[in-house]
């Protein structure tokens, strides 16, 4: 996973939606360069993470492993959005607000809390950035 292209990485996230995959992804994202991250975002990688999160929120019978994957999806989102490129990418696309809204449907209170914190931080950061320009 450490030398995967953004496209290969996206395929891995699509087809191996496990706790282990998302933990490894979070570790990988802490070391990628801006060009790699930008390619990941352009190839719809953020949608893959959000779609996984939303698919898990729709399950009627959520298992413990599903709840752990949800938490790791949110953690990976935080890692991506902690970068300037990730945050700007999110804020430039209105369709992602629907993805986030759907993720709040989950019964997992920890996931809801983290999504709300993430959205709040994104809005605050965006407001501060536009105030200073």
CSV table of C-alpha atoms in Angstrom, one decimal:
chain,number,residue,atom,x,y,z
A,1,UNK,CA,0.0,0.0,0.0
A,2,UNK,CA,2.9,2.3,0.6
A,3,UNK,CA,3.8,2.7,-3.0
A,4,UNK,CA,0.3,2.5,-4.5
A,5,UNK,CA,-0.8,5.0,-7.1
A,6,UNK,CA,-3.9,7.0,-6.2
A,7,UNK,CA,-6.0,4.9,-8.6
A,8,UNK,CA,-4.7,1.6,-7.1
A,9,UNK,CA,-5.4,3.0,-3.6
A,10,UNK,CA,-8.9,4.0,-4.6
A,11,UNK,CA,-9.6,0.5,-5.9
A,12,UNK,CA,-8.3,-1.0,-2.6
A,13,UNK,CA,-10.6,1.2,-0.6
A,14,UNK,CA,-13.6,0.3,-2.9
A,15,UNK,CA,-13.0,-3.4,-2.8
A,16,UNK,CA,-11.6,-4.0,0.7
A,17,UNK,CA,-13.8,-2.0,3.1
A,18,UNK,CA,-12.3,-3.4,6.2
A,19,UNK,CA,-11.0,-1.9,9.5
A,20,UNK,CA,-7.4,-2.9,8.6
A,21,UNK,CA,-7.6,-1.3,5.2
A,22,UNK,CA,-8.8,2.0,6.6
A,23,UNK,CA,-6.2,2.1,9.4
A,24,UNK,CA,-3.5,1.5,6.8
A,25,UNK,CA,-4.9,4.2,4.6
A,26,UNK,CA,-4.9,6.7,7.4
A,27,UNK,CA,-1.2,5.9,8.0
A,28,UNK,CA,-0.4,6.2,4.3
A,29,UNK,CA,-2.2,9.6,4.0
A,30,UNK,CA,0.0,11.1,6.7
A,31,UNK,CA,3.0,10.7,4.4
A,32,UNK,CA,1.7,11.4,0.9
A,33,UNK,CA,2.9,14.5,-1.1
A,34,UNK,CA,0.5,17.2,-2.4
A,35,UNK,CA,0.6,15.8,-6.0
A,36,UNK,CA,-0.4,12.3,-4.9
A,37,UNK,CA,-3.2,13.7,-2.7
A,38,UNK,CA,-4.5,16.0,-5.4
A,39,UNK,CA,-4.6,13.0,-7.8
A,40,UNK,CA,-6.5,11.0,-5.3
A,41,UNK,CA,-9.0,13.7,-4.9
A,42,UNK,CA,-9.3,14.3,-8.7
A,43,UNK,CA,-9.9,10.5,-9.2
A,44,UNK,CA,-12.9,10.7,-6.8
A,45,UNK,CA,-11.1,9.1,-3.8
A,46,UNK,CA,-13.0,11.3,-1.3
A,47,UNK,CA,-16.3,10.0,-2.8
A,48,UNK,CA,-15.2,6.4,-2.2
A,49,UNK,CA,-14.6,7.1,1.5
A,50,UNK,CA,-17.9,8.9,1.8
A,51,UNK,CA,-19.7,6.2,-0.1
A,52,UNK,CA,-18.3,3.5,2.2
A,53,UNK,CA,-19.3,5.5,5.2
A,54,UNK,CA,-22.8,6.0,3.8
A,55,UNK,CA,-23.3,2.4,2.8
A,56,UNK,CA,-22.5,1.4,6.4
A,57,UNK,CA,-24.9,3.9,7.8
A,58,UNK,CA,-27.7,2.3,5.8
A,59,UNK,CA,-27.3,-1.2,7.2
A,60,UNK,CA,-30.1,-2.2,9.5
A,61,UNK,CA,-28.0,-4.6,11.6
A,62,UNK,CA,-24.7,-2.8,12.3
A,63,UNK,CA,-22.0,-5.2,13.6
A,64,UNK,CA,-19.1,-4.1,15.7
A,65,UNK,CA,-16.7,-4.4,12.8
A,66,UNK,CA,-19.0,-2.1,10.7
A,67,UNK,CA,-18.9,0.4,13.5
A,68,UNK,CA,-15.1,0.3,13.6
A,69,UNK,CA,-14.9,0.8,9.9
A,70,UNK,CA,-17.2,3.8,10.1
A,71,UNK,CA,-15.0,5.3,12.8
A,72,UNK,CA,-11.9,4.7,10.6
A,73,UNK,CA,-13.6,6.2,7.6
A,74,UNK,CA,-14.3,9.4,9.6
A,75,UNK,CA,-10.7,9.4,10.9
A,76,UNK,CA,-9.4,9.0,7.3
A,77,UNK,CA,-11.7,11.9,6.2
A,78,UNK,CA,-10.2,14.0,9.0
A,79,UNK,CA,-6.7,13.2,7.8
A,80,UNK,CA,-7.5,14.1,4.2
A,81,UNK,CA,-9.3,17.3,5.2
A,82,UNK,CA,-6.5,18.4,7.5
A,83,UNK,CA,-4.5,19.2,4.3
A,84,UNK,CA,-5.1,22.4,2.5
A,85,UNK,CA,-5.7,20.5,-0.8
A,86,UNK,CA,-8.3,18.2,0.8
A,87,UNK,CA,-10.2,21.0,2.5
A,88,UNK,CA,-10.2,23.2,-0.6
A,89,UNK,CA,-11.4,20.2,-2.7
A,90,UNK,CA,-14.3,19.6,-0.3
A,91,UNK,CA,-15.3,23.2,-0.1
A,92,UNK,CA,-15.3,23.7,-3.9
A,93,UNK,CA,-17.8,20.9,-4.4
A,94,UNK,CA,-21.4,21.4,-3.3
A,95,UNK,CA,-22.4,17.7,-3.9
A,96,UNK,CA,-20.2,16.6,-1.0
A,97,UNK,CA,-22.6,18.2,1.5
A,98,UNK,CA,-25.2,15.6,0.6
A,99,UNK,CA,-22.7,12.9,1.3
A,100,UNK,CA,-22.0,14.3,4.7
A,101,UNK,CA,-25.6,14.8,5.5
A,102,UNK,CA,-26.4,11.1,4.7
A,103,UNK,CA,-23.6,10.0,7.0
A,104,UNK,CA,-25.4,11.6,9.9
A,105,UNK,CA,-28.2,9.1,9.5
A,106,UNK,CA,-26.1,6.5,11.3
A,107,UNK,CA,-27.1,5.1,14.7
A,108,UNK,CA,-23.5,5.2,15.7
A,109,UNK,CA,-23.3,8.3,18.0
A,110,UNK,CA,-19.5,8.4,17.9
A,111,UNK,CA,-19.6,8.7,14.1
A,112,UNK,CA,-22.3,11.4,14.2
A,113,UNK,CA,-20.2,13.3,16.7
A,114,UNK,CA,-17.1,13.1,14.7
A,115,UNK,CA,-18.9,14.1,11.4
A,116,UNK,CA,-20.4,17.1,13.1
A,117,UNK,CA,-17.0,18.1,14.5
A,118,UNK,CA,-15.4,17.7,11.1
A,119,UNK,CA,-18.1,19.8,9.4
A,120,UNK,CA,-17.8,22.4,12.1
A,121,UNK,CA,-14.0,22.6,11.7
A,122,UNK,CA,-14.3,22.8,7.9
A,123,UNK,CA,-16.8,25.6,8.0
A,124,UNK,CA,-14.8,27.5,10.6
A,125,UNK,CA,-11.6,27.1,8.6
A,126,UNK,CA,-13.3,28.2,5.5
A,127,UNK,CA,-14.8,31.2,7.2
A,128,UNK,CA,-11.4,32.2,8.6
A,129,UNK,CA,-9.7,31.7,5.2
A,130,UNK,CA,-12.2,33.9,3.3
A,131,UNK,CA,-12.1,36.6,6.0
A,132,UNK,CA,-8.4,37.0,5.6
A,133,UNK,CA,-8.4,37.2,1.8
